[in-house]
XYZ file of N, CA and C in Angstrom:
780
model
N -66.012 19.560 -185.592
C -66.179 20.939 -185.097
C -65.503 22.073 -185.335
N -66.202 22.996 -185.847
C -66.686 24.505 -186.579
C -64.823 24.731 -185.855
N -64.076 25.180 -187.079
C -62.518 25.995 -186.567
C -62.850 27.434 -186.555
N -64.183 27.645 -187.294
C -64.093 28.924 -187.556
C -64.685 30.292 -186.365
N -66.123 29.916 -186.163
C -66.488 30.911 -185.683
C -67.850 30.412 -184.854
N -67.926 31.561 -183.268
C -69.012 30.542 -182.242
C -70.256 31.931 -182.298
N -71.057 31.232 -181.864
C -72.160 32.615 -181.912
C -72.561 32.899 -180.137
N -71.455 32.674 -179.325
C -72.050 32.465 -177.866
C -70.567 33.825 -177.447
N -71.123 34.388 -176.144
C -69.878 35.326 -176.433
C -69.011 34.929 -174.995
N -67.988 35.367 -174.981
C -66.875 35.169 -173.894
C -66.671 36.125 -172.906
N -65.894 36.036 -171.994
C -65.372 36.430 -170.977
C -66.373 37.310 -170.606
N -67.250 36.998 -169.818
C -68.210 38.414 -168.448
C -67.595 38.601 -167.582
N -68.548 39.357 -166.661
C -67.575 39.725 -165.638
C -67.245 38.618 -164.663
N -68.241 37.638 -164.830
C -67.928 36.533 -163.651
C -66.452 35.688 -163.632
N -66.164 36.054 -165.442
C -64.899 34.977 -165.750
C -62.849 35.469 -164.836
N -62.681 34.866 -164.300
C -61.334 35.272 -164.019
C -60.554 34.335 -165.002
N -59.657 35.779 -165.063
C -58.478 35.537 -166.418
C -57.242 34.761 -165.211
N -56.073 33.599 -166.392
C -55.827 32.972 -165.126
C -54.094 33.049 -166.052
N -52.639 32.985 -165.086
C -52.022 33.019 -165.854
C -52.152 31.720 -167.270
N -53.314 31.031 -166.595
C -52.642 29.503 -167.457
C -53.362 29.677 -168.960
N -54.816 30.776 -168.780
C -55.895 31.130 -170.067
C -54.599 31.559 -170.452
N -54.365 32.894 -170.082
C -53.763 33.517 -171.043
C -52.420 32.850 -171.706
N -52.072 31.937 -171.106
C -50.609 31.615 -172.096
C -51.433 30.702 -172.962
N -52.877 30.099 -173.138
C -53.768 29.435 -173.318
C -53.695 29.994 -174.678
N -53.748 30.814 -174.690
C -54.168 32.284 -175.692
C -53.114 32.335 -176.318
N -51.783 32.994 -176.021
C -51.077 33.109 -176.293
C -50.473 31.900 -177.618
N -50.363 31.031 -176.607
C -49.933 29.357 -177.039
C -50.689 29.321 -178.754
N -52.037 29.337 -178.283
C -53.423 28.436 -179.737
C -54.872 29.822 -179.385
N -54.686 30.372 -179.607
C -56.420 30.990 -179.404
C -57.147 29.938 -179.814
N -57.107 28.346 -180.786
C -58.054 27.578 -180.752
C -58.284 27.112 -179.586
N -57.116 26.416 -178.414
C -57.402 25.881 -177.634
C -58.071 26.728 -176.185
N -57.242 27.612 -176.824
C -58.462 28.834 -175.833
C -59.657 29.135 -175.914
N -60.281 28.535 -177.017
C -62.049 28.572 -177.433
C -62.257 27.159 -177.196
N -61.686 26.455 -176.921
C -62.266 25.220 -176.716
C -61.925 24.725 -174.970
N -61.013 24.913 -174.647
C -61.069 24.839 -173.378
C -61.943 26.192 -172.522
N -62.253 27.061 -173.214
C -62.472 28.009 -171.948
C -64.206 28.765 -172.434
N -63.929 28.946 -173.980
C -65.303 29.345 -174.315
C -66.388 28.204 -174.930
N -66.313 27.529 -175.272
C -66.797 25.924 -175.706
C -66.699 25.106 -174.314
N -65.691 24.940 -173.171
C -66.037 24.435 -172.520
C -65.842 22.651 -172.814
N -64.760 22.519 -174.047
C -65.019 21.107 -174.561
C -64.366 19.946 -173.555
N -64.619 18.801 -173.139
C -64.314 18.433 -172.501
C -62.913 17.832 -172.827
N -61.573 17.413 -172.055
C -60.429 17.164 -172.975
C -60.840 15.482 -173.408
N -60.365 15.233 -175.056
C -60.322 14.257 -175.154
C -58.886 13.098 -174.536
N -59.417 11.660 -174.751
C -58.886 10.777 -173.397
C -57.157 10.863 -174.026
N -56.268 10.614 -172.728
C -54.728 10.703 -172.881
C -54.868 8.947 -173.944
N -54.078 8.873 -174.993
C -53.708 7.774 -175.368
C -51.965 7.229 -175.165
N -51.703 8.211 -176.104
C -50.088 7.734 -176.535
C -49.425 7.731 -175.207
N -48.339 7.132 -175.376
C -47.437 6.739 -173.747
C -46.967 7.768 -173.685
N -46.145 8.708 -174.247
C -45.392 10.244 -173.949
C -46.088 10.940 -173.044
N -47.653 10.798 -173.651
C -48.164 11.481 -172.692
C -49.172 11.175 -171.325
N -48.838 9.608 -171.420
C -49.366 8.660 -169.565
C -48.488 9.150 -169.258
N -46.713 9.187 -169.419
C -45.492 9.751 -168.842
C -45.731 10.841 -168.260
N -46.533 11.467 -168.934
C -46.619 13.304 -168.915
C -47.484 13.550 -167.346
N -48.783 12.709 -167.539
C -49.337 12.531 -167.225
C -48.931 12.137 -165.314
N -48.330 10.920 -165.623
C -48.148 10.383 -164.540
C -47.262 11.746 -163.405
N -45.651 12.112 -164.413
C -45.551 13.231 -163.704
C -45.907 14.443 -162.750
N -47.144 14.882 -163.941
C -47.618 15.432 -163.271
C -48.578 15.944 -162.067
N -49.336 14.296 -161.970
C -49.986 13.609 -160.558
C -48.876 13.501 -159.657
N -47.472 13.285 -160.145
C -46.389 13.612 -158.941
C -46.531 14.829 -158.645
N -46.471 15.799 -159.460
C -45.596 17.286 -158.820
C -47.255 18.114 -158.220
N -48.271 17.155 -158.726
C -49.401 18.035 -158.048
C -49.570 17.568 -156.221
N -49.124 16.172 -156.065
C -48.499 15.336 -154.976
C -47.621 16.224 -154.185
N -46.264 17.045 -154.394
C -45.251 17.531 -154.291
C -45.969 18.836 -153.844
N -46.681 19.149 -154.477
C -47.136 20.492 -153.664
C -47.968 20.478 -152.713
N -48.663 19.486 -152.243
C -49.167 19.425 -151.245
C -48.401 18.890 -150.180
N -47.312 18.102 -150.613
C -46.419 18.444 -149.364
C -45.421 19.189 -148.897
N -45.523 20.202 -149.946
C -44.590 21.869 -149.356
C -45.908 22.822 -148.414
N -46.643 22.165 -149.002
C -48.163 23.205 -148.029
C -48.393 22.579 -147.048
N -48.003 20.989 -147.093
C -48.638 20.695 -145.708
C -47.088 21.077 -144.458
N -45.907 21.360 -145.374
C -44.562 21.445 -144.274
C -44.575 23.245 -143.918
N -45.282 23.335 -145.010
C -45.834 25.599 -144.608
C -46.117 25.643 -143.424
N -47.379 24.706 -143.377
C -48.458 24.962 -142.462
C -47.843 24.220 -140.806
N -46.511 23.378 -140.965
C -46.466 22.817 -139.480
C -46.214 21.611 -139.706
N -46.535 20.888 -140.544
C -47.082 19.258 -140.105
C -45.669 18.851 -140.427
N -45.243 17.677 -139.210
C -44.208 17.022 -139.015
C -43.530 16.603 -140.381
N -41.872 16.886 -140.376
C -41.500 16.064 -141.985
C -41.657 14.925 -141.912
N -41.690 13.888 -140.765
C -41.853 12.554 -141.002
C -43.441 11.642 -141.797
N -44.416 12.608 -141.176
C -45.675 12.329 -141.099
C -46.053 12.888 -142.649
N -45.482 13.733 -143.808
C -45.373 13.969 -144.764
C -44.494 13.519 -145.839
N -43.136 13.164 -145.552
C -42.550 11.982 -145.505
C -42.971 11.296 -146.062
N -43.770 10.421 -145.292
C -44.874 9.035 -145.069
C -45.295 8.615 -147.230
N -45.707 9.641 -147.425
C -46.461 9.707 -148.618
C -45.585 10.210 -149.862
N -44.461 9.763 -149.820
C -43.193 10.222 -150.614
C -42.816 8.974 -151.281
N -43.586 7.843 -151.601
C -43.264 6.456 -152.135
C -42.300 6.087 -153.230
N -42.800 7.018 -154.264
C -42.038 7.162 -155.670
C -40.627 7.529 -155.567
N -39.766 6.862 -155.903
C -38.238 7.478 -156.292
C -38.509 8.835 -156.276
N -39.173 9.556 -157.377
C -38.904 10.613 -157.959
C -39.040 11.718 -156.925
N -40.865 11.306 -156.381
C -41.205 12.255 -155.371
C -40.680 12.393 -154.008
N -39.649 11.589 -153.750
C -39.197 10.960 -152.835
C -37.739 12.317 -152.791
N -37.102 11.898 -154.159
C -36.144 12.817 -154.136
C -36.116 14.477 -154.432
N -37.492 14.472 -154.948
C -37.197 15.274 -154.683
C -38.341 16.370 -153.319
N -38.999 15.441 -152.632
C -38.691 15.790 -151.068
C -37.353 16.390 -150.518
N -36.335 15.363 -150.699
C -35.100 15.396 -149.903
C -34.395 16.462 -150.808
N -34.497 17.543 -151.576
C -33.980 18.771 -152.020
C -34.533 19.538 -151.358
N -35.791 19.602 -151.299
C -37.191 20.690 -150.923
C -36.186 21.000 -149.606
N -36.355 19.850 -148.701
C -35.407 19.665 -147.127
C -33.852 20.155 -146.793
N -33.260 19.855 -148.162
C -31.691 19.926 -148.296
C -31.244 20.953 -148.698
N -31.786 21.110 -150.024
C -31.544 22.729 -150.811
C -33.202 24.087 -151.011
N -33.244 24.139 -150.098
C -34.397 24.889 -150.298
C -34.207 26.536 -150.597
N -34.943 26.710 -151.313
C -34.742 28.313 -151.729
C -33.773 29.204 -150.855
N -32.896 30.095 -151.017
C -32.673 30.889 -149.608
C -33.125 31.885 -149.590
N -32.680 32.743 -148.055
C -33.281 34.144 -148.275
C -34.210 34.590 -148.259
N -35.064 33.738 -147.392
C -37.142 33.698 -147.836
C -37.366 34.778 -146.656
N -38.008 35.679 -146.870
C -38.382 36.527 -145.254
C -39.377 35.331 -144.552
N -38.937 35.787 -143.213
C -39.793 34.545 -142.137
C -41.325 35.059 -141.648
N -41.066 36.535 -141.964
C -42.092 37.043 -140.623
C -43.704 36.846 -141.313
N -43.781 36.029 -142.091
C -45.222 35.771 -143.030
C -45.095 35.130 -144.285
N -45.519 34.014 -143.978
C -45.300 32.148 -144.760
C -47.075 31.925 -145.487
N -47.309 32.033 -146.587
C -48.654 31.686 -146.617
C -48.206 30.737 -147.871
N -48.847 29.418 -148.053
C -49.003 28.506 -149.231
C -50.541 28.109 -149.938
N -50.204 28.138 -151.089
C -51.461 28.631 -151.930
C -52.334 29.391 -151.337
N -52.200 30.419 -151.637
C -52.442 31.803 -151.841
C -53.462 31.955 -153.099
N -54.082 32.138 -152.681
C -55.380 33.004 -154.360
C -55.285 33.969 -154.089
N -55.178 35.124 -155.163
C -55.347 36.555 -155.338
C -56.306 36.676 -156.054
N -57.227 37.960 -156.393
C -57.909 38.423 -157.376
C -57.703 39.417 -157.118
N -57.334 40.315 -158.552
C -57.407 41.664 -158.874
C -57.990 42.165 -159.991
N -58.523 43.125 -160.002
C -60.083 43.705 -160.727
C -58.759 44.184 -162.095
N -59.611 44.232 -163.806
C -59.277 44.608 -164.233
C -60.413 45.400 -165.454
N -59.897 46.489 -166.185
C -61.319 46.920 -166.854
C -60.903 47.242 -167.660
N -61.433 47.006 -169.359
C -60.975 47.143 -170.469
C -61.799 48.708 -170.856
N -61.041 48.942 -171.558
C -61.465 50.540 -172.296
C -63.285 50.370 -172.288
N -63.888 51.415 -172.481
C -65.343 51.724 -173.102
C -65.471 51.157 -173.717
N -65.240 51.145 -174.829
C -65.378 50.593 -176.319
C -65.545 49.206 -176.317
N -64.732 48.496 -176.142
C -64.659 46.781 -175.348
C -65.732 46.570 -174.263
N -66.009 47.158 -173.051
C -66.433 46.830 -171.927
C -68.287 46.250 -172.607
N -68.841 47.235 -173.247
C -70.070 46.160 -173.451
C -71.200 46.954 -172.271
N -71.523 47.722 -171.622
C -71.916 48.842 -170.341
C -71.364 47.605 -168.918
N -72.211 46.782 -168.645
C -71.586 46.638 -167.532
C -71.110 45.573 -167.169
N -70.583 44.874 -168.497
C -70.126 43.609 -168.818
C -68.230 43.514 -168.319
N -67.737 44.669 -168.509
C -66.937 45.273 -169.304
C -65.546 45.027 -168.098
N -65.900 44.379 -166.788
C -64.962 44.933 -165.392
C -64.641 42.909 -166.177
N -63.069 42.680 -165.062
C -62.522 41.492 -165.635
C -61.870 41.316 -164.189
N -61.578 40.091 -163.997
C -60.668 39.630 -163.031
C -59.594 38.663 -163.144
N -58.666 39.157 -162.980
C -57.246 38.551 -162.805
C -57.103 37.666 -161.524
N -56.671 36.704 -161.857
C -56.531 35.815 -160.607
C -55.107 34.612 -160.897
N -54.448 34.825 -159.574
C -53.521 34.194 -159.087
C -52.973 33.339 -158.362
N -53.046 32.111 -158.114
C -52.242 30.807 -157.127
C -51.384 30.748 -156.478
N -50.827 31.207 -155.507
C -49.440 30.919 -155.538
C -48.951 29.551 -154.899
N -47.676 28.873 -155.019
C -47.483 27.828 -153.967
C -47.294 28.155 -152.707
N -46.327 29.258 -153.003
C -45.434 30.102 -151.513
C -45.627 31.584 -151.745
N -45.776 32.155 -150.836
C -45.726 33.833 -150.283
C -44.645 34.037 -149.197
N -43.751 34.631 -149.181
C -42.902 34.708 -147.633
C -42.712 36.203 -148.048
N -43.494 36.622 -147.120
C -43.176 38.214 -146.799
C -42.330 38.747 -146.031
N -42.001 39.807 -145.604
C -40.998 40.727 -144.310
C -42.091 42.450 -144.700
N -43.590 42.157 -144.240
C -43.907 43.204 -144.461
C -43.588 44.892 -144.352
N -43.825 45.000 -145.297
C -43.219 46.305 -145.767
C -41.465 46.377 -146.537
N -41.076 45.628 -146.481
C -39.501 45.485 -147.418
C -39.631 44.451 -148.043
N -40.098 43.260 -148.356
C -40.401 42.153 -149.102
C -41.582 41.461 -149.272
N -41.764 41.391 -150.184
C -42.615 40.180 -150.627
C -41.902 39.160 -151.869
N -41.770 37.930 -151.854
C -41.227 36.809 -152.338
C -42.164 36.203 -152.582
N -42.026 35.698 -154.263
C -43.210 34.701 -154.589
C -42.377 33.348 -154.662
N -42.570 32.611 -154.433
C -42.003 31.136 -154.481
C -42.699 29.710 -155.280
N -42.065 29.631 -156.625
C -43.544 28.641 -157.372
C -42.391 27.246 -157.713
N -42.732 26.320 -157.473
C -42.568 25.130 -157.355
C -42.065 24.310 -159.017
N -41.555 24.417 -158.785
C -41.402 23.695 -160.350
C -40.942 21.969 -160.736
N -41.017 21.037 -160.997
C -41.768 19.862 -160.715
C -40.981 19.329 -162.417
N -40.474 19.817 -163.754
C -40.461 19.826 -164.923
C -39.053 18.969 -164.353
N -38.970 17.130 -165.656
C -37.643 16.807 -165.386
C -36.441 17.667 -166.123
N -37.199 18.322 -167.389
C -36.056 19.505 -167.985
C -36.351 21.058 -167.199
N -35.108 21.253 -167.421
C -35.277 22.761 -166.423
C -34.912 23.826 -167.443
N -35.985 24.920 -167.710
C -36.296 25.545 -168.242
C -35.286 26.394 -168.277
N -35.010 27.340 -169.913
C -34.123 28.776 -169.612
C -34.685 30.259 -168.578
N -34.128 30.971 -168.844
C -34.165 31.910 -168.031
C -35.105 33.099 -169.024
N -34.729 32.844 -170.286
C -35.679 33.534 -171.508
C -37.035 33.101 -171.012
N -36.667 31.608 -171.332
C -38.016 31.030 -171.243
C -39.276 31.023 -170.463
N -38.699 31.351 -169.147
C -39.421 31.776 -167.670
C -40.179 32.539 -168.214
N -39.067 34.121 -168.313
C -39.387 35.764 -168.579
C -40.630 36.237 -169.375
N -40.959 34.773 -170.702
C -41.450 35.241 -171.344
C -42.863 34.428 -171.080
N -43.237 33.616 -169.835
C -44.163 33.284 -169.327
C -45.456 33.690 -169.022
N -46.623 34.235 -169.181
C -47.598 34.792 -168.420
C -47.511 34.357 -166.989
N -46.688 33.687 -166.672
C -46.758 33.322 -165.042
C -46.054 34.826 -164.057
N -44.575 34.741 -165.039
C -44.227 35.327 -164.488
C -44.472 37.400 -164.812
N -45.189 37.281 -165.414
C -45.860 38.681 -165.419
C -46.939 38.356 -164.936
N -48.200 37.780 -164.279
C -49.367 37.510 -163.909
C -48.692 37.523 -162.240
N -48.058 36.721 -162.052
C -47.704 36.550 -160.302
C -47.378 37.705 -159.772
N -46.089 38.529 -160.412
C -45.487 39.685 -160.036
C -46.846 40.894 -159.800
N -47.958 40.797 -160.766
C -48.428 41.845 -160.875
C -49.989 41.973 -160.126
N -50.356 41.025 -159.672
C -51.306 40.536 -159.003
C -50.704 40.289 -157.546
N -50.411 40.293 -157.180
C -49.010 40.721 -155.589
C -49.223 41.592 -155.503
N -48.587 43.025 -156.163
C -48.783 44.211 -156.043
C -50.308 44.754 -156.130
N -51.008 44.333 -157.589
C -52.562 44.704 -156.876
C -53.122 44.420 -155.919
N -52.886 42.949 -155.348
C -53.919 42.542 -154.500
C -53.492 42.300 -153.598
N -52.320 41.913 -152.641
C -51.459 41.880 -151.484
C -51.354 42.604 -150.705
N -52.167 43.668 -150.297
C -51.763 44.666 -149.522
C -52.901 43.722 -148.037
N -53.659 42.834 -148.092
C -53.898 42.797 -146.695
C -52.670 41.216 -146.078
N -52.117 40.729 -146.737
C -50.822 40.134 -146.024
C -49.773 40.732 -145.840
N -50.142 41.992 -146.211
C -48.777 42.651 -145.813
C -48.968 43.711 -144.825
N -49.425 42.852 -143.751
C -49.646 44.670 -142.825
C -50.615 45.244 -143.361
N -51.360 45.295 -144.382
C -52.288 46.541 -144.502
C -51.117 47.651 -144.836
N -50.337 47.643 -145.939
C -49.161 48.115 -146.359
C -49.459 47.829 -148.011
N -49.750 49.103 -149.040
C -49.625 48.435 -150.621
C -48.289 47.660 -150.650
N -48.110 46.910 -151.643
C -46.299 46.293 -151.943
C -46.287 46.857 -153.364
N -45.249 47.405 -153.152
C -44.264 48.357 -153.738
C -43.790 46.872 -155.008
N -43.653 47.514 -156.312
C -43.167 46.814 -157.185
C -41.818 46.291 -157.031
N -40.746 47.068 -156.807
C -39.653 47.119 -156.281
C -39.518 46.095 -155.307
N -40.387 46.077 -153.781
C -40.420 45.247 -152.754
C -40.654 43.812 -153.184
N -41.180 43.626 -154.633
C -41.177 41.783 -155.536
C -40.308 41.268 -155.616
N -40.607 39.890 -155.734
C -39.352 39.153 -156.110
C -39.674 37.962 -156.468
N -39.451 37.098 -157.488
C -40.302 36.119 -158.063
C -39.161 34.708 -158.381
N -39.068 33.556 -157.195
C -38.206 32.526 -157.677
C -38.983 31.541 -157.832
N -38.329 30.487 -158.950
C -38.744 29.915 -159.694
C -38.017 28.767 -159.043
N -37.905 27.557 -158.202
C -37.025 26.756 -157.714
C -37.459 25.297 -158.358
N -36.333 24.758 -158.480
C -36.470 23.331 -159.565
C -36.488 22.396 -158.884
N -37.441 21.208 -158.252
C -37.262 20.342 -157.315
C -35.508 19.346 -158.133
N -35.980 19.502 -159.146
C -34.740 18.479 -159.581
C -33.209 19.286 -159.939
N -33.514 20.353 -159.763
C -32.340 20.936 -159.981
C -32.548 22.141 -158.963
N -31.893 22.263 -157.541
C -32.639 22.920 -156.586
C -31.456 23.438 -156.149
N -30.428 23.121 -157.220
C -29.402 24.405 -156.893
C -29.243 25.312 -157.340
N -29.924 25.212 -158.773
C -30.415 26.189 -159.753
C -31.529 27.051 -159.873
N -31.962 27.992 -158.698
C -32.944 28.452 -158.467
C -33.225 29.407 -160.027
N -33.981 30.198 -160.051
C -33.976 31.443 -161.559
C -35.130 32.385 -160.445
N -34.510 33.687 -160.382
C -34.790 34.524 -159.605
C -35.063 36.257 -160.531
N -36.480 36.482 -160.025
C -37.145 37.799 -161.268
C -36.978 38.837 -160.077
N -36.509 39.988 -160.016
C -36.537 41.378 -159.950
C -37.600 41.771 -160.014
N -38.724 42.526 -159.535
C -39.740 43.857 -160.057
C -39.342 45.069 -160.244
N -40.393 45.963 -160.745
C -40.223 47.578 -160.464
C -41.666 47.702 -160.812
N -41.816 49.169 -160.629
C -42.453 50.019 -161.275
C -42.673 50.178 -162.635
N -41.542 50.203 -163.514
C -42.097 50.159 -165.507
C -42.339 48.925 -165.670
N -41.507 47.749 -165.141
C -42.263 46.152 -165.520
C -43.974 46.511 -165.363
N -43.932 46.938 -163.977
C -45.579 46.670 -163.616
C -45.934 47.282 -164.377
N -45.549 48.765 -164.695
C -46.542 49.159 -165.725
C -46.923 48.708 -167.223
N -45.067 48.088 -167.579
C -45.850 47.413 -168.903
C -46.532 45.712 -168.925
N -46.795 45.130 -167.874
C -47.627 44.252 -167.825
C -49.156 44.395 -167.254
N -49.200 45.810 -166.575
C -50.640 46.017 -166.629
C -51.190 46.285 -168.311
N -50.169 46.715 -169.707
C -50.810 47.079 -170.643
C -50.915 46.063 -171.581
N -50.019 45.247 -170.948
C -50.635 44.115 -172.186
C -50.817 43.394 -171.711
N -51.334 42.614 -170.125
C -52.408 42.389 -170.042
C -53.727 42.702 -170.848
N -54.223 43.559 -170.378
C -55.235 44.653 -170.750
C -55.282 44.218 -172.072
N -54.841 44.636 -172.615
C -54.655 44.707 -173.930
C -55.172 43.276 -174.827
N -54.399 42.597 -174.425
C -54.469 40.672 -174.676
C -55.627 40.568 -174.233
N -56.516 41.077 -173.315
C -57.842 40.565 -172.979
C -58.613 41.559 -174.082
N -58.537 42.446 -174.215
C -59.493 43.322 -175.190
C -58.910 42.306 -176.315
N -57.700 41.638 -176.684
C -58.261 41.231 -177.946
C -58.882 39.531 -177.888
N -59.452 39.450 -177.093
C -59.644 38.083 -176.380
C -61.011 38.837 -176.590
N -61.467 39.545 -175.582
C -62.946 39.603 -175.560
C -63.183 39.715 -177.195
N -62.593 40.540 -178.235
C -63.246 40.787 -179.495
C -62.966 39.361 -180.668
N -62.395 38.642 -180.127
C -62.674 37.227 -180.801
C -63.559 36.496 -180.798
N -64.830 36.962 -179.520
C -66.392 36.835 -179.277
C -66.627 36.859 -181.006
N -66.566 37.486 -181.720
C -67.104 37.391 -183.169
C -66.168 37.278 -184.427
N -64.857 36.934 -184.049
C -64.365 36.428 -184.783
C -63.471 35.196 -184.988
N -62.444 35.222 -186.059
C -61.521 33.380 -185.690
C -60.588 33.138 -184.832
N -61.335 32.013 -184.587
C -59.656 31.754 -183.367
C -59.044 30.739 -184.062
N -57.664 31.475 -184.790
C -56.515 30.293 -185.318
C -55.954 29.352 -184.978
N -55.612 28.583 -185.267
C -54.722 27.463 -184.508
C -53.363 27.930 -184.447
N -52.610 27.186 -183.798
C -51.348 27.763 -184.081
C -50.522 27.193 -184.866
N -49.110 27.986 -185.136
C -48.812 28.295 -186.731
C -47.659 26.424 -186.282
N -47.185 26.857 -184.490
C -46.271 26.099 -184.281
C -46.848 24.658 -184.234
N -46.301 23.992 -185.070
C -47.589 21.856 -184.528
C -46.243 21.435 -183.643
N -45.425 21.788 -182.695
C -44.566 21.423 -181.770
C -45.294 21.878 -180.492
N -46.202 22.999 -180.487
C -47.293 23.078 -179.281
C -48.279 22.081 -179.561
N -48.626 21.092 -180.376
C -49.764 20.469 -180.626
C -49.404 18.912 -179.758
N -48.041 18.559 -179.607
C -47.680 17.571 -179.408
C -48.028 16.966 -178.317
N -48.705 17.817 -177.171
C -48.914 17.270 -175.937
C -50.199 17.964 -175.979
N -50.890 18.714 -176.335
C -52.501 19.084 -176.550
C -53.313 18.207 -175.895
N -53.995 18.265 -174.893
C -55.523 17.249 -175.148
C -56.236 17.524 -176.186
N -55.955 18.544 -176.981
C -56.890 18.848 -178.062
C -56.746 18.830 -179.194
N -55.649 17.545 -179.650
C -54.980 17.564 -180.752
C -55.809 16.756 -181.533
N -56.265 16.156 -181.082
C -57.485 14.738 -181.565
C -58.405 15.700 -182.742
N -58.663 16.950 -181.927
C -60.059 17.860 -182.909
C -59.097 18.354 -183.496
N -58.329 18.929 -184.021
C -57.486 19.306 -184.989
C -56.659 18.832 -185.852
């Protein structure tokens, strides 16, 4: 498969960027091209470390489903019956006994998707195709309308990332930014101010060690500039080279590694 140029356009007005797609681009433009531009099917997982990684990813999805069911009010005993795997059972116990602290209770919404419009400068728009969307899917939003808005993200990694690693993730930028831009309907019709937003990463394997990221107007403005510039760069790639990452450690668990 060619690695240099493509003969097709990318992100049209119907394309919704996410933290995952933007992170893919930052990690490796070639991966973004394969996944989102060429819509390349993932090669089969073959190595044992990747099989274990897929197992843990499946457990993570199941944990998220359990947390969602708990938020909407299903009985704890009914939910716990599905936690047969030892890792999942331990995560569930931690969720019930060492949950995130001091969350607003007025509004609790699980698995919420919000979308904010983005607009590129006229030079990049190409006429009516210039608008783009930025979408975020939240594990849990806990709000006290007009006062606080807390984003909770459940993490099930075996190894806890550092604060610096989390701060550098597009998820931290995108989730807070989108909530301010598109969260009015969840906030009693009132706009959400950046200073009202906090993001909490809660780790199922390290429940007593959450990582908390506040927000403010300066960071919000910086996120708007950074995300818009990044999407401009991606749009310009339609007629440019999609380079592979120079950091081969990123390739170890990439599902496209066999194509490179």
